[in-house]
Structures are given as C-alpha cells and as structure tokens.
Amino acid sequence: MHAEPAPERTLDPVLPDAMMNLVKPTEPVVGRVTRNESCMRGKSASFVRHIAIDVSGTPLEGNFRAGQAFGVVPPGTDERGRPEKVRLYSIASPTRGEDGEGRILSTTCKRLIDEFTPQTGKDDKERHDLFIGKCSNYLCDLNVGDEVLVTGPSGKRFLLPVRPNDHDYLFLATGTGIAPYRGMVADLLEGPDGPVESDIHLVMGVGYTSDLLYDDTWRELAEKHPNFHYHTVVSRELLPNGDRGGYIHHFLDRQIELHDSLIRSDRTLMYMCGLAGMQLGVFQLLARLGLGDGYLKVKEALADTDPSEWDSASIKRHVRPTHRCMLEVY
Ligand code: A2P
C-alpha cells in the first residue's frame, strides 16, 4: 500500500472565474426592492441602509458573487441634460443571494449629504450650499416594491478563493467598506460547503460606535463560530486608557498577538475595502514592521524611502499588492 502524495499547498489563492457585465450600462434591467432598512447600530449623523433587490428573471439571477459590485442607474438627467450614468455598489449578499437562491442581491448604501466643495478651478470657491448625492439618496429613498434599473455584475479580483480552507482571512473595512464582507463571511461560515475551519478576523473602522454596521450580525457570528473574530476600531471615541481609538493601522499595530499568528502566516489573505487612506496606513505599517512581504511589492523607486514618507500618490505608482492582498479602495 502506498500513500497518495500530499497535494502541494498553494499559497497564492486561486480565484473563481466570476461572471462579468452580463447586463451592460446601456441596457439596464429592472430589479425590485424587497427590503430597505437602516443597518447602523444607533442614531448617528450619517445614514446607512441595507437595500435588497430582487433580480429574478434577469441575467443577474444566480450570476453574482460576494465581493463583486452591481450598477444602479438613477432616473433623470445630469446637470448637463444627459441621462444619468451608472453608479457601482458593492454586493453585500452572499453568493447564494439574500434568499439562498441567487435571486435577491443587496448593498449597503450611505446617503451622501455634504456641503458643496469646489471640485475644479471653474467652481465658485465661496459655494457651500447643501450637496445631496443623487444616486445614494435615490436608492435610500426607495420603498419595498419599487423598481430600480440595475447592471453588472463587475469585479473579478476582490473574491474569495476557490479553496477557502487553504487560507486564513484578515478583512479590513472602513464605513460602508464592510459591505462585501457581509457576503464573504456568510459564504465562509454559512455557505453550502459548511463552515470553514480557517481563522477569520474582521476589523471594522468607524467614527462613532453608533456608526457600526451590521453589528448584531457580526456579534452573533462571533458567538457561534470560535474561528470568527470581530474587532471594532472607533476613531473618534476614547479607549479605556484615554487614547483615541485611531484608525485600522493603529489597531493592527497594537494587536501584537496577531502579527505572528495571522499576518506573518503565508496562509493569510488580506482584504481592504473602504477609504484609500487605509491602504496607505496599512502598507506603511506592514513595511515598518517587516510584515509586508506576502502582501506588497515595493518597486525600486520607493525601496530606499522610509515608509513614513510614502504617500497615496507614491504607493499608487510604486507599491503593488501581491496575490494575497485584495484592494477595493476609493
Ligand atoms: P475619521 O472620520 O474619524 O477621521 P466614513 O464613515 O467617513 O467612511 O469613515 C469610516 C472611518 O474611517 C472613520 O473612522 C474615519 O475616521 C476613518 N478614516 C478616515 N481616514 C482614514 C485613514 N486614512 N485610514 C483609516 N481610516 C480612516
């Protein structure tokens, strides 16, 4: 009797072939809202809603994956009288959809409400009237039963690997950047192939505790699955020691026990979704701690510059994520 040779363990993830652009922006299809509710932990200065859309009977049905995005075409015309363009939203549902059958997808939408800020030299510098984002507020205003024009899906890299048990996971989110993880964590822990045994750490960065999104869901999952760990980083509130909560990279810097057990491990995949500033902070931290090898490649032009001097523009040009680092930052 001879033993089968052990399969070689791949450290780089193999990603699935995700469907792309089945519905083009020029020919959107009609979806119908099935749920629209706040997904914030408490009363806050911002408004974020979980919106579910039935896409059954359209090419999107059964053909989207957690981690991908879909498009929404708001009604009406833009300020120059042209039809509104499509806007992309992260899919917040698992690959099997909200309904388990791939018919209903969802997203996490924050109302864009701001003061007008000049964007180009042509804009009046004194303008500071209320600015209300068109598509986010359109989506958040929709009622159950309303129709909405949708497109997609899109995105082929911010995905879970085909052999999920081969890896552990560090999911980093700021604000609505949490959306894809709602689906991915559900795929890993509650998908048809049973819960993975991998270690999963989800780190959510928000301004205030009231801004935590899907907080109950994460707490329930952490209760149920000992391999799922939920961490919150609240930038504008104080820690018990009187320090500010800070940003995600400050948290990772403090969590020394995660450095060897998770970040240094070549099984680990790191995902970042949210503000671009998070990518800079995390890349600088990894480089400073000598933990960056598996996640980033620094080109020669920046190799001799101290990471504390990197900025968003220089990392965009000279630092590349590896196959173990997935980015969706804006
Ligand atoms: P803060 O606003 O206190 O500076 P938002 O809800 O606006 O998307 O923000 C989500 C969280 O991301 C907030 O805690 C915000 O902090 C934080 N944040 C802002 N800039 C960065 C950055 N450069 N790196 C990481 N987190 C950031």
XYZ file of C-alpha atoms and ligand atoms in Angstrom:
357
model
C 0.000 0.000 0.000
C 1.364 3.386 -0.816
C 0.148 6.758 0.351
C -1.014 9.352 -2.144
C 1.472 12.203 -2.293
C 0.162 15.143 -0.289
C -1.188 17.824 -2.622
C 1.136 20.786 -2.829
C -0.279 23.659 -0.839
C -0.724 26.767 -2.912
C -0.055 29.954 -1.013
C -1.318 32.222 -3.768
C -5.086 31.936 -3.880
C -6.839 30.582 -6.944
C -9.808 32.832 -7.611
C -13.026 31.715 -9.263
C -13.975 32.888 -12.739
C -16.629 35.422 -11.889
C -19.295 36.427 -14.398
C -18.768 39.942 -15.724
C -21.006 42.599 -17.290
C -23.910 40.337 -18.162
C -26.057 43.460 -18.091
C -24.420 46.471 -19.727
C -24.901 50.039 -18.501
C -26.517 50.990 -21.811
C -29.178 48.302 -21.386
C -30.007 48.071 -17.670
C -32.636 45.630 -16.454
C -35.396 46.115 -13.902
C -34.967 44.900 -10.322
C -37.455 45.312 -7.479
C -36.691 46.436 -3.926
C -37.569 43.790 -1.327
C -36.014 45.403 1.776
C -34.734 48.842 2.717
C -33.743 49.380 6.336
C -31.120 51.085 8.463
C -28.169 48.842 9.245
C -26.487 51.158 11.759
C -26.033 50.331 15.394
C -27.558 53.545 16.665
C -28.666 57.100 15.974
C -25.935 58.873 14.103
C -25.148 61.925 11.993
C -24.926 59.666 8.950
C -27.474 57.328 7.426
C -26.607 53.917 6.042
C -29.212 51.494 4.751
C -29.261 47.837 3.760
C -31.135 47.588 0.472
C -32.139 44.282 -1.088
C -33.171 43.997 -4.744
C -34.889 41.085 -6.465
C -33.174 40.438 -9.809
C -35.011 37.233 -10.676
C -35.683 36.728 -14.363
C -32.730 38.970 -15.298
C -29.243 37.795 -16.363
C -28.035 38.755 -12.873
C -30.044 35.970 -11.258
C -27.652 33.344 -9.869
C -24.707 35.023 -11.574
C -23.187 37.323 -8.966
C -20.649 36.535 -6.250
C -19.924 38.036 -2.848
C -17.212 40.663 -3.346
C -18.473 41.793 -6.762
C -20.367 45.004 -7.484
C -23.519 45.781 -9.426
C -24.640 49.002 -11.084
C -27.597 51.283 -10.428
C -28.851 53.773 -12.998
C -30.770 56.559 -11.250
C -33.649 58.171 -13.119
C -33.450 61.548 -14.810
C -30.633 63.522 -16.326
C -27.423 65.092 -15.042
C -26.745 68.836 -14.786
C -25.852 68.880 -18.494
C -29.119 67.242 -19.514
C -27.628 63.826 -20.349
C -29.088 60.583 -18.997
C -27.608 59.726 -15.580
C -24.643 57.342 -15.666
C -24.464 54.040 -13.833
C -23.029 54.001 -10.271
C -21.396 50.913 -8.796
C -22.334 49.470 -5.414
C -20.684 46.578 -3.587
C -22.783 43.466 -3.282
C -23.459 42.805 0.408
C -25.167 39.455 -0.022
C -23.627 36.011 -0.071
C -23.033 34.320 -3.418
C -26.310 32.439 -2.943
C -28.132 35.778 -2.507
C -30.271 37.035 0.357
C -32.815 34.344 -0.406
C -30.463 31.372 -0.731
C -31.355 31.008 -4.425
C -29.335 33.818 -6.022
C -32.429 35.840 -6.857
C -32.008 38.715 -4.422
C -28.851 40.768 -4.064
C -28.214 43.583 -1.619
C -25.969 46.525 -0.931
C -25.002 48.870 1.874
C -25.652 52.465 0.895
C -24.655 55.631 2.741
C -26.557 58.801 1.958
C -24.127 61.352 0.572
C -25.046 64.584 2.361
C -22.416 67.303 2.460
C -21.694 70.956 1.893
C -20.758 71.749 -1.699
C -16.976 71.646 -2.075
C -15.373 73.104 -5.213
C -14.074 70.220 -7.348
C -12.419 72.098 -10.204
C -10.919 75.544 -10.790
C -14.161 76.525 -12.544
C -16.278 76.015 -9.391
C -17.123 79.042 -7.263
C -14.749 78.930 -4.277
C -17.338 80.504 -1.968
C -20.045 77.911 -2.680
C -21.006 75.941 0.411
C -24.677 75.108 -0.109
C -26.089 71.680 0.745
C -24.917 68.920 -1.589
C -27.100 65.833 -1.808
C -25.683 62.853 -3.678
C -28.156 61.838 -6.357
C -27.872 58.075 -6.598
C -27.212 57.219 -2.939
C -30.233 59.236 -1.818
C -32.371 57.858 -4.634
C -31.517 54.305 -3.513
C -32.008 55.034 0.187
C -35.405 56.655 -0.522
C -36.766 53.642 -2.454
C -39.629 51.673 -0.915
C -40.261 47.961 -0.928
C -41.875 47.127 -4.282
C -40.232 49.993 -6.172
C -38.446 49.258 -9.444
C -34.771 50.098 -9.927
C -32.561 49.823 -13.020
C -29.559 47.573 -12.413
C -26.491 46.349 -14.348
C -23.468 44.123 -13.773
C -22.013 42.197 -12.148
C -18.439 43.520 -12.113
C -15.169 42.810 -10.320
C -13.006 39.715 -10.650
C -10.305 40.096 -8.006
C -11.971 41.047 -4.725
C -13.245 37.493 -4.293
C -12.855 34.521 -2.004
C -10.518 31.787 -3.234
C -11.865 28.555 -4.684
C -10.240 26.554 -1.860
C -11.276 28.636 1.133
C -9.891 26.230 3.746
C -6.357 26.721 2.385
C -6.295 30.249 3.797
C -6.953 32.444 6.800
C -8.524 35.849 6.383
C -7.937 39.404 7.519
C -10.847 41.558 6.355
C -10.330 45.311 6.860
C -13.159 47.810 6.357
C -13.866 51.464 6.887
C -17.512 52.547 6.872
C -19.590 51.028 4.071
C -16.443 49.148 3.009
C -17.944 46.453 5.249
C -20.471 45.564 2.514
C -18.573 42.790 0.669
C -17.580 41.085 3.923
C -21.225 40.581 4.879
C -21.476 38.240 1.892
C -17.982 36.768 2.089
C -18.183 35.884 5.770
C -21.599 34.307 5.169
C -20.087 32.296 2.277
C -17.258 31.099 4.530
C -19.269 30.304 7.642
C -22.748 29.551 6.424
C -22.294 28.583 2.778
C -23.389 25.264 1.286
C -19.935 23.705 1.840
C -20.225 24.130 5.606
C -18.246 26.416 7.844
C -14.544 26.715 7.024
C -12.037 25.986 9.751
C -9.916 28.974 8.785
C -9.292 31.851 11.134
C -11.275 34.906 10.088
C -10.608 38.343 11.535
C -12.902 41.212 10.568
C -11.780 44.716 11.533
C -14.327 47.495 11.143
C -13.277 51.147 11.392
C -15.921 53.817 12.037
C -16.120 57.295 13.547
C -18.521 56.507 16.383
C -19.957 53.338 17.930
C -23.369 54.323 16.538
C -21.905 54.030 13.007
C -21.041 50.323 13.319
C -22.795 48.472 10.502
C -24.427 45.018 10.821
C -23.029 44.983 14.351
C -25.587 42.424 15.635
C -24.815 40.085 12.744
C -21.079 40.136 13.481
C -21.610 39.602 17.206
C -23.935 36.664 16.606
C -21.476 35.069 14.181
C -18.614 35.526 16.658
C -20.702 33.830 19.377
C -21.489 30.915 17.105
C -18.133 30.401 15.376
C -14.998 30.423 17.565
C -12.819 30.910 14.445
C -14.559 34.203 13.584
C -13.232 37.298 15.342
C -14.898 40.701 15.159
C -12.856 43.799 16.053
C -14.088 47.384 16.100
C -11.909 50.475 15.760
C -13.748 53.658 16.679
C -11.695 56.650 15.616
C -13.487 59.473 17.439
C -14.072 57.833 20.792
C -11.591 57.183 23.584
C -10.147 53.818 24.580
C -10.241 52.853 28.285
C -6.661 54.189 28.639
C -7.714 57.629 27.375
C -6.098 57.304 23.926
C -8.197 57.829 20.811
C -9.383 54.665 19.063
C -7.469 55.705 15.929
C -7.509 54.066 12.542
C -7.238 50.474 11.378
C -3.452 50.567 11.055
C -3.171 51.844 14.651
C -5.271 48.888 15.732
C -3.118 46.413 13.787
C -0.002 47.976 15.293
C -1.445 47.429 18.814
C -2.554 43.820 18.196
C 0.882 42.285 18.548
C -0.592 38.818 19.092
C -1.968 38.912 15.530
C 1.402 39.674 13.967
C 2.863 36.189 14.225
C -0.314 34.144 14.357
C -2.023 35.762 11.392
C -0.213 38.485 9.467
C 3.114 36.673 9.192
C 1.441 33.409 8.142
C 1.696 32.608 4.443
C -1.851 31.203 4.536
C -3.328 34.611 5.227
C -5.182 36.677 2.639
C -5.676 40.356 3.407
C -8.663 42.254 2.011
C -9.113 46.026 2.315
C -12.327 47.813 1.398
C -13.058 51.458 2.101
C -11.094 54.691 2.218
C -7.833 54.837 0.248
C -6.137 56.311 3.318
C -6.493 52.914 4.984
C -4.347 51.313 2.264
C -1.574 53.850 2.828
C -1.672 53.427 6.615
C -1.709 49.632 6.455
C 1.031 49.395 3.803
C 3.241 51.761 5.800
C 2.688 49.724 8.947
C 3.396 46.385 7.259
C 6.586 47.758 5.713
C 7.735 49.305 9.010
C 7.155 46.055 10.917
C 8.793 43.942 8.203
C 5.494 42.079 7.691
C 4.793 43.284 4.163
C 6.448 40.531 2.156
C 3.402 38.421 1.397
C 1.134 41.371 0.673
C 3.057 44.062 -1.172
C 5.905 44.529 -3.607
C 7.762 47.811 -3.366
C 9.293 48.937 -6.661
C 12.852 50.170 -6.778
C 11.870 53.839 -6.974
C 10.479 53.681 -3.428
C 12.615 50.915 -1.969
C 15.023 53.301 -0.252
C 12.373 55.715 1.011
C 11.343 55.297 4.631
C 7.700 54.058 4.672
C 6.752 57.007 6.910
C 7.459 59.222 3.884
C 5.243 57.276 1.476
C 2.032 58.996 0.395
C -1.075 57.921 -1.517
C 0.351 59.035 -4.876
C 3.703 57.277 -4.405
C 2.203 53.972 -3.270
C -0.205 54.090 -6.201
C 2.761 54.253 -8.571
C 5.371 52.198 -6.793
C 3.729 49.647 -4.488
C 1.832 46.680 -5.911
C -0.375 44.343 -3.931
C 0.536 40.656 -4.255
C -1.949 37.858 -4.980
C -2.562 37.648 -1.232
C -3.762 41.246 -0.947
C -7.116 42.348 -2.377
C -7.953 46.031 -2.571
C -11.184 47.884 -3.130
C -10.415 51.418 -2.031
C -11.735 54.794 -3.134
P -12.403 59.899 10.962
O -13.624 60.303 10.176
O -12.598 59.949 12.441
O -11.161 60.614 10.554
P -16.513 57.090 6.847
O -17.716 56.701 7.640
O -16.412 58.552 6.565
O -16.399 56.256 5.615
O -15.214 56.748 7.741
C -15.028 55.490 8.303
C -13.851 55.501 9.244
O -12.631 55.593 8.513
C -13.830 56.672 10.229
O -13.459 56.159 11.479
C -12.777 57.579 9.670
O -12.139 58.359 10.669
C -11.810 56.523 9.189
N -10.708 57.049 8.378
C -10.563 58.284 7.809
N -9.357 58.391 7.184
C -8.733 57.184 7.361
C -7.450 56.667 7.003
N -6.559 57.417 6.338
N -7.143 55.393 7.358
C -8.030 54.633 8.035
N -9.244 55.074 8.432
C -9.596 56.337 8.107
